[in-house]
Short mmCIF file of C-alpha atoms and ligand atoms in Angstrom, two decimals:
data_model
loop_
_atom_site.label_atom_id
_atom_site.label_comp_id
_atom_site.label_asym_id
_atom_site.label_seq_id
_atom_site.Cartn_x
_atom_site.Cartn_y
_atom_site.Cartn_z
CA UNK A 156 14.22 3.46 10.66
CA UNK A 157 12.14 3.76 7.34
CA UNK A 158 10.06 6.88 6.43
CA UNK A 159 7.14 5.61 8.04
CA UNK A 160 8.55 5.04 11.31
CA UNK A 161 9.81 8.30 11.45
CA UNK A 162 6.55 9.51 10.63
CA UNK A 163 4.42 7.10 12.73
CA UNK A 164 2.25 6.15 9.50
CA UNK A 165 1.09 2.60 8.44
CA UNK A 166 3.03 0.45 6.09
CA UNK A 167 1.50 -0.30 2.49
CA UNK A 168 3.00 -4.15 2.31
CA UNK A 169 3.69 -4.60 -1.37
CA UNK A 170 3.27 -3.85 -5.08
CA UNK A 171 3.14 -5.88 -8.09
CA UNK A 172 3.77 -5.78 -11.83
CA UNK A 173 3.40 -7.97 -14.70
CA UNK A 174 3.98 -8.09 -18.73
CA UNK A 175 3.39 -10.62 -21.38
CA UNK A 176 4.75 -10.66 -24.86
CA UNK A 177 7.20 -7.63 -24.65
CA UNK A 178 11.24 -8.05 -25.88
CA UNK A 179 11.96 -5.52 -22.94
CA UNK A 180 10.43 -7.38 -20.52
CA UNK A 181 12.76 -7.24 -17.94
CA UNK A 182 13.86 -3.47 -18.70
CA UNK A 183 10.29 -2.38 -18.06
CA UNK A 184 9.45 -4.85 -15.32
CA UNK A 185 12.59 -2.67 -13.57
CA UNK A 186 11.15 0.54 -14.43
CA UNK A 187 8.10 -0.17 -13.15
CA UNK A 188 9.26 -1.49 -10.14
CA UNK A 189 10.72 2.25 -9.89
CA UNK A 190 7.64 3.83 -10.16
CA UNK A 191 6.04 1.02 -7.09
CA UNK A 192 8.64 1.91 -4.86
CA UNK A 193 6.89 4.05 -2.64
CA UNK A 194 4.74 0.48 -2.06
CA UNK A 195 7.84 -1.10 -0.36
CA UNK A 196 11.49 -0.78 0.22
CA UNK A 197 12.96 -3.75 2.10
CA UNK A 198 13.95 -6.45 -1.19
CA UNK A 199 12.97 -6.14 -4.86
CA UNK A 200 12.89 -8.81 -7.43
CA UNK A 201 11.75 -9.62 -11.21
CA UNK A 202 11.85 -13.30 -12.77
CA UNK A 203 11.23 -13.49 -16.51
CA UNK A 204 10.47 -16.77 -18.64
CA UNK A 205 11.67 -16.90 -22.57
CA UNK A 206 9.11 -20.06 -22.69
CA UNK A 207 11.85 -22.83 -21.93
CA UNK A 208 13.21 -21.20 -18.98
CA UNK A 209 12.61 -18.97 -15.80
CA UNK A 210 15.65 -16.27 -15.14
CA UNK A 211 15.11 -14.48 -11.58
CA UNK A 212 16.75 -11.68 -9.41
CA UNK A 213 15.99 -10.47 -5.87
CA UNK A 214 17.63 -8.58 -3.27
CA UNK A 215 17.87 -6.86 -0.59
CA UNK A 216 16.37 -2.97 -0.36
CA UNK A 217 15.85 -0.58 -2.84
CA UNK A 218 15.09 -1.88 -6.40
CA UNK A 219 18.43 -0.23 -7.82
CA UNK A 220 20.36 -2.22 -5.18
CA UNK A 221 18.34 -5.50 -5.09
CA UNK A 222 18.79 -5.99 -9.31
CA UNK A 223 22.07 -5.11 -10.35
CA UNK A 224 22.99 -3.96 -13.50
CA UNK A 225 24.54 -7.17 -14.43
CA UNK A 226 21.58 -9.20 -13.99
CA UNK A 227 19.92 -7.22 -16.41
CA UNK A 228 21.07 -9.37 -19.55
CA UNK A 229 20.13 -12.66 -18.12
CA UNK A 230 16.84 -11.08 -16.87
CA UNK A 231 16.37 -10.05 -20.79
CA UNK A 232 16.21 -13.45 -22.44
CA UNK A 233 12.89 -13.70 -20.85
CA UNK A 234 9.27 -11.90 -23.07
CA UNK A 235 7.11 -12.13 -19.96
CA UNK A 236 8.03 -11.19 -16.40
CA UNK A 237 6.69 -9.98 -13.02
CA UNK A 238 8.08 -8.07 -10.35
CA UNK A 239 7.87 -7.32 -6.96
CA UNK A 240 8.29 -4.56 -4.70
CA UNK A 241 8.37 -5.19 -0.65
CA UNK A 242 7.49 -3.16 2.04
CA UNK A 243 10.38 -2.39 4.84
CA UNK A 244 10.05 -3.74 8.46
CA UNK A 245 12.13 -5.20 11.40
CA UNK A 246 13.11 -8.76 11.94
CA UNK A 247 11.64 -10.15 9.25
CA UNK A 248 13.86 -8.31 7.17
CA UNK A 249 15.38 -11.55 4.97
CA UNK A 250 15.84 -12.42 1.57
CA UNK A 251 13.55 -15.60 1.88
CA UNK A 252 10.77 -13.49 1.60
CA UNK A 253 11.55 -11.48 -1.20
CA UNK A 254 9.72 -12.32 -4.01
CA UNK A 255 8.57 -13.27 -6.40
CA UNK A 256 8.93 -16.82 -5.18
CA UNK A 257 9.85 -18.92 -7.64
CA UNK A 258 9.01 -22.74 -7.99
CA UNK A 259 9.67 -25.56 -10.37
CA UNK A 260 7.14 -28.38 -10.20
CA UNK A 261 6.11 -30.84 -12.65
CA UNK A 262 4.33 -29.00 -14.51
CA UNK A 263 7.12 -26.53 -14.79
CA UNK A 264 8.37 -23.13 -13.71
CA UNK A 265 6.37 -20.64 -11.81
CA UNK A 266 7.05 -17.10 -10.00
CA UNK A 267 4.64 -15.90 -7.32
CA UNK A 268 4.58 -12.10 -6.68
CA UNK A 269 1.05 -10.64 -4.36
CA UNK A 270 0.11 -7.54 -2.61
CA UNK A 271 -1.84 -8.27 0.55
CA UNK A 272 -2.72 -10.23 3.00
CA UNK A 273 -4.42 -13.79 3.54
CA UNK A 274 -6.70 -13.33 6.93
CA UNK A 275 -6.00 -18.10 7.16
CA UNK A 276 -2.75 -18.37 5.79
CA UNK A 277 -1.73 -19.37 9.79
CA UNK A 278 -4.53 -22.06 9.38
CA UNK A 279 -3.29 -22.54 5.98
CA UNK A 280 0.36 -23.32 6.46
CA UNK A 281 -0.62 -25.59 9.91
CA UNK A 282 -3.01 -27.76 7.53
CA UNK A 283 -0.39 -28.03 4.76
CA UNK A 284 2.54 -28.65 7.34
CA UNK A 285 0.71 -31.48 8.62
CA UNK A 286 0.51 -32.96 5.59
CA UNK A 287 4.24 -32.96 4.42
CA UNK A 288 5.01 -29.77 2.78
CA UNK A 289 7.76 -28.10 3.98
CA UNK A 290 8.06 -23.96 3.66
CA UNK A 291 11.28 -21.81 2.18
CA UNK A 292 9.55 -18.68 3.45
CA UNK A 293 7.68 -17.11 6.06
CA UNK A 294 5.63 -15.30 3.33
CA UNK A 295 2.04 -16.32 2.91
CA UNK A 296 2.53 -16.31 -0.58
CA UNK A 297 4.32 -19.67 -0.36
CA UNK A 298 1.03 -20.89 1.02
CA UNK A 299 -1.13 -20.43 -2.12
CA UNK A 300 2.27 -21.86 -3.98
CA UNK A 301 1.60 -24.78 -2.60
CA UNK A 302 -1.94 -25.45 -2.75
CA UNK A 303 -1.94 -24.62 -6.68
CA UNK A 304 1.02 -27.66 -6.63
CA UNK A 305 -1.36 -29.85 -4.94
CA UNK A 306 -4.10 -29.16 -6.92
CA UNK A 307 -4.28 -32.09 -9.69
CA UNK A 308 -6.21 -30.41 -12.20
CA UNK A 309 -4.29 -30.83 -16.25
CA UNK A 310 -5.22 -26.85 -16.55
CA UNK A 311 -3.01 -24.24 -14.16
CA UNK A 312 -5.84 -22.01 -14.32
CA UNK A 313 -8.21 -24.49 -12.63
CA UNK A 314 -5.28 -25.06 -10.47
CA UNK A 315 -5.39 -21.12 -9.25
CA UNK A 316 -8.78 -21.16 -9.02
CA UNK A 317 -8.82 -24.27 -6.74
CA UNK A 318 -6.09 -22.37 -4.08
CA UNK A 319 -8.05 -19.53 -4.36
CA UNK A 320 -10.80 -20.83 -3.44
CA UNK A 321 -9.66 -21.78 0.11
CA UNK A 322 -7.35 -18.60 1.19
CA UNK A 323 -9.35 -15.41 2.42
CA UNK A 324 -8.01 -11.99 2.30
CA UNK A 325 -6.96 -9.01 0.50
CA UNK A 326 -4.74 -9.50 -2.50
CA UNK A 327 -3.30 -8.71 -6.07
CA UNK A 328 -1.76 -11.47 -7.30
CA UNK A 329 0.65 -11.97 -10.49
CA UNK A 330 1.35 -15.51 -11.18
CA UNK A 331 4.42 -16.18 -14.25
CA UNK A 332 3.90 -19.83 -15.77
CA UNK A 333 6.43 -20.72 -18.96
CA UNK A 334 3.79 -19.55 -21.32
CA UNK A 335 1.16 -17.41 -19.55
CA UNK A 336 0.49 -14.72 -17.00
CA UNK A 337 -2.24 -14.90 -14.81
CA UNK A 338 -3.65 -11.68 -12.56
CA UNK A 339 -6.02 -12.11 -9.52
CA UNK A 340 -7.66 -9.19 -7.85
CA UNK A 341 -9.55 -11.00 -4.19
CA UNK A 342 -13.54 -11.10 -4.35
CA UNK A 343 -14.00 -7.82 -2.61
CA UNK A 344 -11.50 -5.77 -4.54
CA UNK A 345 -9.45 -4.78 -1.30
CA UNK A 346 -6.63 -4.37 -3.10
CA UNK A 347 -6.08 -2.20 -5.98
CA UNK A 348 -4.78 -3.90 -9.66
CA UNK A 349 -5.35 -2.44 -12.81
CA UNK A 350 -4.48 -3.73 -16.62
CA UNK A 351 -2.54 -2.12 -19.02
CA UNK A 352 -1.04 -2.31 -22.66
CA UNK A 353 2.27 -1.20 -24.45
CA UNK A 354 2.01 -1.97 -27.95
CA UNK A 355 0.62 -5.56 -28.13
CA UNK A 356 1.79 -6.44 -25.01
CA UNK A 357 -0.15 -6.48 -22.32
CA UNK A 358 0.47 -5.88 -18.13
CA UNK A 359 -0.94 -5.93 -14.70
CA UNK A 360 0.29 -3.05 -11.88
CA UNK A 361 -0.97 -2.50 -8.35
CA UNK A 362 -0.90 1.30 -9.73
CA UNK A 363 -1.24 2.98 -12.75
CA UNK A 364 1.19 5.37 -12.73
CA UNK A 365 3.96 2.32 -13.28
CA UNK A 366 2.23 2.53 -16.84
CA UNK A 367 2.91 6.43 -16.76
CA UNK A 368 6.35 5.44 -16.37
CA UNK A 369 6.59 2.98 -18.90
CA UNK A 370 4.85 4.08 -22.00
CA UNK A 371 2.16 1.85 -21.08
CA UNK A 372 -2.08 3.19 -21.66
CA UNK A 373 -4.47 1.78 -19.27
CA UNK A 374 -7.10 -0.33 -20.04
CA UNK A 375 -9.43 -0.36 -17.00
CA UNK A 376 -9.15 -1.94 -13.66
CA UNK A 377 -9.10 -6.00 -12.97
CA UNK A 378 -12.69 -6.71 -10.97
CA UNK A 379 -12.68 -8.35 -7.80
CA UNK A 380 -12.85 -12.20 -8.34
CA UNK A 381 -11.88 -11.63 -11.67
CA UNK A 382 -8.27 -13.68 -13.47
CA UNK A 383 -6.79 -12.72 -16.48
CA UNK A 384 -5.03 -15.18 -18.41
CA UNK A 385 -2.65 -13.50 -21.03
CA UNK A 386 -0.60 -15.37 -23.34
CA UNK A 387 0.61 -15.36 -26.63
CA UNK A 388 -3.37 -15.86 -28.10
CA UNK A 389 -4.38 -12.87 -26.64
CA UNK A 390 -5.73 -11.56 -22.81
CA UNK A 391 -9.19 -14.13 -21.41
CA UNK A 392 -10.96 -12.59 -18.70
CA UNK A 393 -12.35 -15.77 -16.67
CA UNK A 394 -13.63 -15.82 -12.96
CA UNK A 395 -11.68 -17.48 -9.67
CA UNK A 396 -14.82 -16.50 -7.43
CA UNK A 397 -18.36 -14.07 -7.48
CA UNK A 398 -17.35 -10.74 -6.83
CA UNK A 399 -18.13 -9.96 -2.88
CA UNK A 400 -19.14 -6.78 -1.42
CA UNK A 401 -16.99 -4.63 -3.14
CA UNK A 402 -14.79 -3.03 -0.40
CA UNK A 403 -11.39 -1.04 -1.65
CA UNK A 404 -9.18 0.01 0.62
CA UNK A 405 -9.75 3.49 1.56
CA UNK A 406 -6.24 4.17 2.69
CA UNK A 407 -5.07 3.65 -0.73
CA UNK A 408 -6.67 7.41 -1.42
CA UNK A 409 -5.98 8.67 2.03
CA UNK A 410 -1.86 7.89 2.16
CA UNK A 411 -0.36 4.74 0.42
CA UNK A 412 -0.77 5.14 -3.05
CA UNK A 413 0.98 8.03 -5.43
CA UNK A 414 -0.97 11.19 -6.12
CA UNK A 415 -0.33 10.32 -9.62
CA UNK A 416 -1.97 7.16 -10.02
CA UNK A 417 -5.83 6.46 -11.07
CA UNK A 418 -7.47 3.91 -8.83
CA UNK A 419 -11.48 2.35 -9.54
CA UNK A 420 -11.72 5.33 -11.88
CA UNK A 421 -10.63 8.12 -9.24
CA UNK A 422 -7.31 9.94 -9.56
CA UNK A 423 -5.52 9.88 -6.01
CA UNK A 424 -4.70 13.55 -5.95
CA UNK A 425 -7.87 14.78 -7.04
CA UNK A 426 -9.42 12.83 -4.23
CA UNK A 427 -6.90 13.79 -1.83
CA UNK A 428 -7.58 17.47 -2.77
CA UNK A 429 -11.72 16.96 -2.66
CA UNK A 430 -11.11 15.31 1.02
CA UNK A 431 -9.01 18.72 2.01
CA UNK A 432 -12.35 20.79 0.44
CA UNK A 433 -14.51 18.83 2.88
CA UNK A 434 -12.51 18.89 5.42
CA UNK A 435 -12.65 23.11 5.52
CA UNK A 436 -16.28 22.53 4.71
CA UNK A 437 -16.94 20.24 7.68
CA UNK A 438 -14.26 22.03 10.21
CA UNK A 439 -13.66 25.58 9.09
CA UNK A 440 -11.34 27.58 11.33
CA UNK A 441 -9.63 31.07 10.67
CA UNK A 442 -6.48 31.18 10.05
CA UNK A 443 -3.32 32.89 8.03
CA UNK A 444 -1.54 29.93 6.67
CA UNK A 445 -2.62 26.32 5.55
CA UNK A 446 -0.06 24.06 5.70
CA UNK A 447 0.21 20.07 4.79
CA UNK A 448 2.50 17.14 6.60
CA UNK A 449 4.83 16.22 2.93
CA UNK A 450 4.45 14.06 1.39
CA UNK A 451 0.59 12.75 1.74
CA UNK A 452 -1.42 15.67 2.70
CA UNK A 453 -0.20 17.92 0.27
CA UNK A 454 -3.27 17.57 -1.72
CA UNK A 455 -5.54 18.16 0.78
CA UNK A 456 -3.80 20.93 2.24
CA UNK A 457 -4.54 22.71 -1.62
CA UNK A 458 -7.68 21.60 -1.17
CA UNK A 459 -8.70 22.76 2.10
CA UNK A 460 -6.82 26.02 1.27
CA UNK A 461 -8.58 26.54 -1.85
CA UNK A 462 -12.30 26.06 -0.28
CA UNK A 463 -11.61 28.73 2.55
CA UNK A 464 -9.58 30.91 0.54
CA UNK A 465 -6.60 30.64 3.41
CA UNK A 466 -3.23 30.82 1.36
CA UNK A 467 -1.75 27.42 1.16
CA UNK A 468 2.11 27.52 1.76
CA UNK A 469 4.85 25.20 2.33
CA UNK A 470 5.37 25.32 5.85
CA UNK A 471 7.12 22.12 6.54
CA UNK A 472 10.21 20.96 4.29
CA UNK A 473 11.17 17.37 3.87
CA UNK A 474 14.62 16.00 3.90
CA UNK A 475 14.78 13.62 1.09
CA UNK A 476 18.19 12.34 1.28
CA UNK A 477 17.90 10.09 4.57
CA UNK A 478 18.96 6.64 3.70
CA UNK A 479 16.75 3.41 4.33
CA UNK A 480 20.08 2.21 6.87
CA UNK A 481 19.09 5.63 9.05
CA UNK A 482 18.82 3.77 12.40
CA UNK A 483 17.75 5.73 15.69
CA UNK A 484 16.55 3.26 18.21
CA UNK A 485 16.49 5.73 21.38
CA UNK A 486 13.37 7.42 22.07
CA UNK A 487 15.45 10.36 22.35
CA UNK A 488 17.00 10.20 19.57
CA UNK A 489 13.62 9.11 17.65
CA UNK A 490 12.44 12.78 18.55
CA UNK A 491 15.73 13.96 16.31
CA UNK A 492 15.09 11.19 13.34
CA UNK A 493 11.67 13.22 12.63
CA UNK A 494 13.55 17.03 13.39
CA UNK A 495 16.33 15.53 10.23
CA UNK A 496 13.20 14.34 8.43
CA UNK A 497 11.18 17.51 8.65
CA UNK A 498 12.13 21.10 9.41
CA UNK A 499 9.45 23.94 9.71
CA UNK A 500 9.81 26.86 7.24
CA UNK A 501 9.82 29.96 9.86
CA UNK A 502 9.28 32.98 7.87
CA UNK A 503 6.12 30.91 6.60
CA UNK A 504 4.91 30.37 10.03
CA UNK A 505 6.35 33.23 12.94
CA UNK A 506 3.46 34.75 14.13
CA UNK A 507 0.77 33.22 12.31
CA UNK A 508 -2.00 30.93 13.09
CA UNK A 509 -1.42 28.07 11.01
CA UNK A 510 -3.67 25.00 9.78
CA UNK A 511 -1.59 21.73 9.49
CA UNK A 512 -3.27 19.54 7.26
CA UNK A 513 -2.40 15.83 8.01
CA UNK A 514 -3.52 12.70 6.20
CA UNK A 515 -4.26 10.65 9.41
CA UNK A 516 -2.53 10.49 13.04
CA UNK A 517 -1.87 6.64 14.11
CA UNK A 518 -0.19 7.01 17.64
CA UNK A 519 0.11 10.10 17.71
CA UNK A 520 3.72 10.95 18.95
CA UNK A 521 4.49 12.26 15.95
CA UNK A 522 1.86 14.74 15.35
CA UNK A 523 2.94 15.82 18.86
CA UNK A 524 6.77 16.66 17.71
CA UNK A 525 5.60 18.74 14.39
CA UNK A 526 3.22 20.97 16.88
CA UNK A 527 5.92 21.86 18.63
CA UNK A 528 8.20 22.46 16.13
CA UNK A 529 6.03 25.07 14.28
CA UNK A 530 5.52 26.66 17.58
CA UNK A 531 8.96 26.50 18.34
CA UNK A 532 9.00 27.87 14.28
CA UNK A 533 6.95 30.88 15.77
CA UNK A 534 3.65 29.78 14.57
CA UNK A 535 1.36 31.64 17.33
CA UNK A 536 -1.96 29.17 16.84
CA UNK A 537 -1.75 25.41 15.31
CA UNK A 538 -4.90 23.93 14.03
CA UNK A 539 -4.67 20.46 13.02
CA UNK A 540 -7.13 18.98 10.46
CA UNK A 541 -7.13 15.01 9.65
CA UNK A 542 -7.95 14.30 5.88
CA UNK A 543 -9.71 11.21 7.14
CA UNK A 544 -11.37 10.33 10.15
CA UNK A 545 -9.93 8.72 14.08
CA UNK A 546 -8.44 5.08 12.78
CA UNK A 547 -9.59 2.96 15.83
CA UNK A 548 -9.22 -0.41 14.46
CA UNK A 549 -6.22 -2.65 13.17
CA UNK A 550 -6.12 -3.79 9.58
CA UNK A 551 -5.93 -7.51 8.81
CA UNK A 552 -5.51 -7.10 4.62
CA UNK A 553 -1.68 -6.16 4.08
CA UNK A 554 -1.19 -2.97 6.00
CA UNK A 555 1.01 -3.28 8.75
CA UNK A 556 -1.08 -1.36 11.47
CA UNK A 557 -0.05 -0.63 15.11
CA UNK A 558 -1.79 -2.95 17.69
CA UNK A 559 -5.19 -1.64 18.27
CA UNK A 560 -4.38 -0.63 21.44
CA UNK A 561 -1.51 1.69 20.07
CA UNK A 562 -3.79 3.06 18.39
CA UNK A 563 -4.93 6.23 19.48
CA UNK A 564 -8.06 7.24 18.62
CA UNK A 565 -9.01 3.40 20.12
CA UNK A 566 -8.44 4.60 23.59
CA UNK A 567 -8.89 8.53 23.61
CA UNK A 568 -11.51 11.23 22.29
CA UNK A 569 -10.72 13.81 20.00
CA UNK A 570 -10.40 16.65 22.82
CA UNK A 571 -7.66 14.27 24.54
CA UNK A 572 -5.75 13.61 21.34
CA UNK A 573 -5.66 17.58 20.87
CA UNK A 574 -5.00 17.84 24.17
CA UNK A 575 -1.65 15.08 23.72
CA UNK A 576 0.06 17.00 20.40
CA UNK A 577 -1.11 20.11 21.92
CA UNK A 578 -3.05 21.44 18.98
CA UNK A 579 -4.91 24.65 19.46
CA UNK A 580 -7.50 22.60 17.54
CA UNK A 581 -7.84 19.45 16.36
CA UNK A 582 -10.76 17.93 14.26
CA UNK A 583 -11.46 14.63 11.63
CA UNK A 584 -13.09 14.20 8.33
CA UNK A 585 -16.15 12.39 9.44
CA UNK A 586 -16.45 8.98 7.06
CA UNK A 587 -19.93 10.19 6.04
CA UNK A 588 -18.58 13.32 4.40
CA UNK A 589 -15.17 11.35 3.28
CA UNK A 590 -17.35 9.50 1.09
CA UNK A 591 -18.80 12.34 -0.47
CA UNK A 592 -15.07 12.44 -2.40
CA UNK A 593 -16.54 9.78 -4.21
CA UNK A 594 -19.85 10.74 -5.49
CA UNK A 595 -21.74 9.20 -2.31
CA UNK A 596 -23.74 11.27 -0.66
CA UNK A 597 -25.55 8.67 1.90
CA UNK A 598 -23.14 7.13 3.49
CA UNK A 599 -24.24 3.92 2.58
CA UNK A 600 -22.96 1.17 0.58
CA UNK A 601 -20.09 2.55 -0.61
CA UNK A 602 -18.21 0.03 -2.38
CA UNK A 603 -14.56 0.97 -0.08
CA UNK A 604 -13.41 -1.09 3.22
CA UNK A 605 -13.44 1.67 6.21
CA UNK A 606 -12.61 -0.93 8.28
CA UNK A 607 -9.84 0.83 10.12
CA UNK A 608 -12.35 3.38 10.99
CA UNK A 609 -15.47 1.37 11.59
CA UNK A 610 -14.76 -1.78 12.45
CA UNK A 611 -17.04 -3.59 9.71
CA UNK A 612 -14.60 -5.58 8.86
CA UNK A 613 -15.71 -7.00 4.74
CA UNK A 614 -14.36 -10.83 5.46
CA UNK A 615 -14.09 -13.07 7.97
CA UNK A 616 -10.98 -11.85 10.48
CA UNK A 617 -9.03 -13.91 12.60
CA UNK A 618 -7.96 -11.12 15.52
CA UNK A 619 -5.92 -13.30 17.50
CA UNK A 620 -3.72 -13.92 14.45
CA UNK A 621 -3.08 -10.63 13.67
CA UNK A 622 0.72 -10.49 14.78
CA UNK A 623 0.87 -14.36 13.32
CA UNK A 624 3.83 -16.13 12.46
CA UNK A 625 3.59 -15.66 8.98
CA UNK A 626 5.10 -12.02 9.59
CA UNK A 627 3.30 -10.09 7.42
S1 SF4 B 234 -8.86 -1.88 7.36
FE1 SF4 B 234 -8.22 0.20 6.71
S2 SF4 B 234 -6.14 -0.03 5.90
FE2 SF4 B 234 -7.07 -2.09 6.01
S3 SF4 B 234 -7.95 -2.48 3.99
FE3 SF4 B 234 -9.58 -1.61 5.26
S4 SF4 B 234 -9.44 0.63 4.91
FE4 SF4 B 234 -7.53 -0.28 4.17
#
């Protein structure tokens, strides 16, 4: 049972990194991939290329188990790697689909690592099936693998930029040839990617704060539809496809990414905190105590306790210490995994009314089980406030979402929900006003996917293939 089940939250599915021209390549490659954690926890893995040959390492769970020390000095020879980070999940839990997936063909090595989610890689890997090519993974990854193999084109780029051109969906890709590294953000920008430097070297991250970590400054954030080709003579910024309605992920902001990093120019904790401001400013309520759900809703909770002038406390307490191999299949015994997760602080809470800020609430059984336990606390009134507003659809771009119908705000109004976690209160940040965290004031074209929320889904979906067999 990972974090996220415990907590009934949505799984990010990946993060990426990437450097070119550094002699610790590897070293911060592994660093990074510290800093990405949060972005996945079920395998790990970093390939490096000296120019003559590709080195690679991937494992099973966290990245200090999946790369042992001792593959550190092989991992070394190599001036340009990637890495990957994985998110954790059930039953597809095998080290086939770690990546980055690694290939020789006859134009020579490559290692795939991507961040997403490609809405006709089951159409995809049917088409390429039929004609002959046979899979190592279940990983949709392995699908744009082989279509850039296929591609005849003398120049790899062109050969990118033909695969590309076919899959649809939400990615960040890092692609590791013997001499160059190639980034790919998808058309609309779902998924975040931003570029870097470290002396003259440069790199590619899903977040920035992997360049906090590293020593690395950032440069600015890859475009949708843009590729960067970095080499030896230098970075090229070229184009795999026109950039589309640009459509970032909101939930990037709202839960998966760290407070820490800077995403499309907006720091995550700053717009965390301005969503807790609107949230007060939207749904006041009086109260004693504001209190937020660790780790997520922290920032709002400052925020929505600094714009009502409510003192913001730590009222719930998170164990930190629970292992990723913490397994509690009973129902029962799932109501215990979240009472070892979390415990409410009670001389915070006895006998006061208390506001718990939470970043979202999926299905909802959780938010039910941290009522009660600040009641049982002694909290006399519980007012819950969502930093974001009723998810009622699924996500089909790399976020592992609950069925819609598990979902649920899909089936129930706000006044039932309270009335299931037994809030005194319970109320959403209305899109329109979570917007305003970004400088837009009319709701309108907004540049972020709210799919999740809305329904407006910014590509083509394929519903029926949204538990598919690629497993992602
Ligand atoms: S549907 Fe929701 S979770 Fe998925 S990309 Fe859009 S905003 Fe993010």
């Amino acid at each position: 049972m990972t974090d996220d089940e415990i907590f009934d939250k949505w799984h990010e599915e990946c993060g990426v990194f990437g450097i070119f021209g550094h002699p610790n390549a590897a070293q911060l490659t592994y660093y990074a991939l510290v800093a990405l954690q949060h972005r996945g926890q079920e395998s790990a893995g970093i390939a490096t290329v000296d120019g003559l040959k590709l080195y690679h390492q991937k494992g099973m769970g966290l990245v200090a188990e999946a790369i042992p020390n001792e593959a550190m000095p092989r991992l070394s020879k190599g001036h340009a790697s990637v890495g990957h980070v994985r998110y954790s999940t059930t039953g597809v839990s095998q080290l086939l689909n770690a990546q980055p997936l690694v290939f020789n063909f006859q134009r020579g090595n490559m290692a795939l690592a991507h961040n997403g989610n490609l809405v006709n890689a089951h159409q995809l890997h049917s088409f390429l099936e039929r004609r002959g090519a046979i899979f190592q993974s279940t990983s949709d990854t392995e699908v744009v693998a082989h279509l850039i193999a296929r591609a005849g084109n003398p120049d790899m780029a062109d050969n990118i930029r033909e695969a590309l051109s076919i899959v649809k969906g939400a990615y960040a890709f890092c692609i590791l040839t013997d001499d160059k590294l190639y980034a790919m953000r998808d058309a609309n920008g779902l998924r975040p990617m931003v570029l870097g430097k470290i002396g003259d070297a440069y790199c590619v991250s899903s977040e920035s704060c992997a360049f906090d970590t590293i020593g690395a400054e950032i440069i600015r954030d890859i475009e949708p539809g843009e590729m960067l080709i970095i080499s030896k003579d230098g970075i090229e910024s070229t184009r795999f496809a026109s950039a589309s309605k640009r459509a970032l992920c909101t939930f990037e902001y709202i839960y998966f990414a760290r407070p820490d990093s800077d995403i499309d120019g907006f720091n995550v904790h700053a717009v965390r905190k301005d969503f807790g401001k609107l949230l007060y400013r939207e749904h006041p309520v009086e109260a004693d105590v504001v209190i937020g759900v660790p780790d997520s809703s922290i920032s709002s909770a400052i925020g929505y306790a600094e714009e009502s002038g409510i003192p913001y406390e730590i009222g719930l307490i998170k164990n930190r210490y629970i292992g990723r191999t913490f397994i509690q299949p009973s129902q029962e015994l799932r109501a215990r995994g979240v009472k070892l997760k979390l415990n409410a602080v009670r001389r915070i809470v006895e006998g006061k009314r208390v506001v718990m800020i939470d970043d979202s609430i999926v299905r909802g059984t959780t938010s039910g089980r941290i009522v009660d336990m600040l009641r049982e606390a002694g909290a006399v009134e519980v007012h819950v406030r969502i930093a974001s507003p009723p998810v009622t659809h699924s996500c089909f771009y790399g976020i592992d979402t609950s069925a819609r119908d598990e979902l649920i705000a899909s089936k129930k109004s706000v006044e039932q929900i309270r009335e299931y976690i037994g809030a005194d209160t319970l109320a959403y940040l209305s899109e329109g006003t979570m917007m305003q965290a970004f400088g837009i004031m009319d709701g309108k074209d907004h540049g972020h996917c709210n799919a999740c929320f809305n329904g407006k889904y910014p590509t083509e979906v394929y519903e029926d293939l949204s538990k598919s067999i690629m497993d992602r």
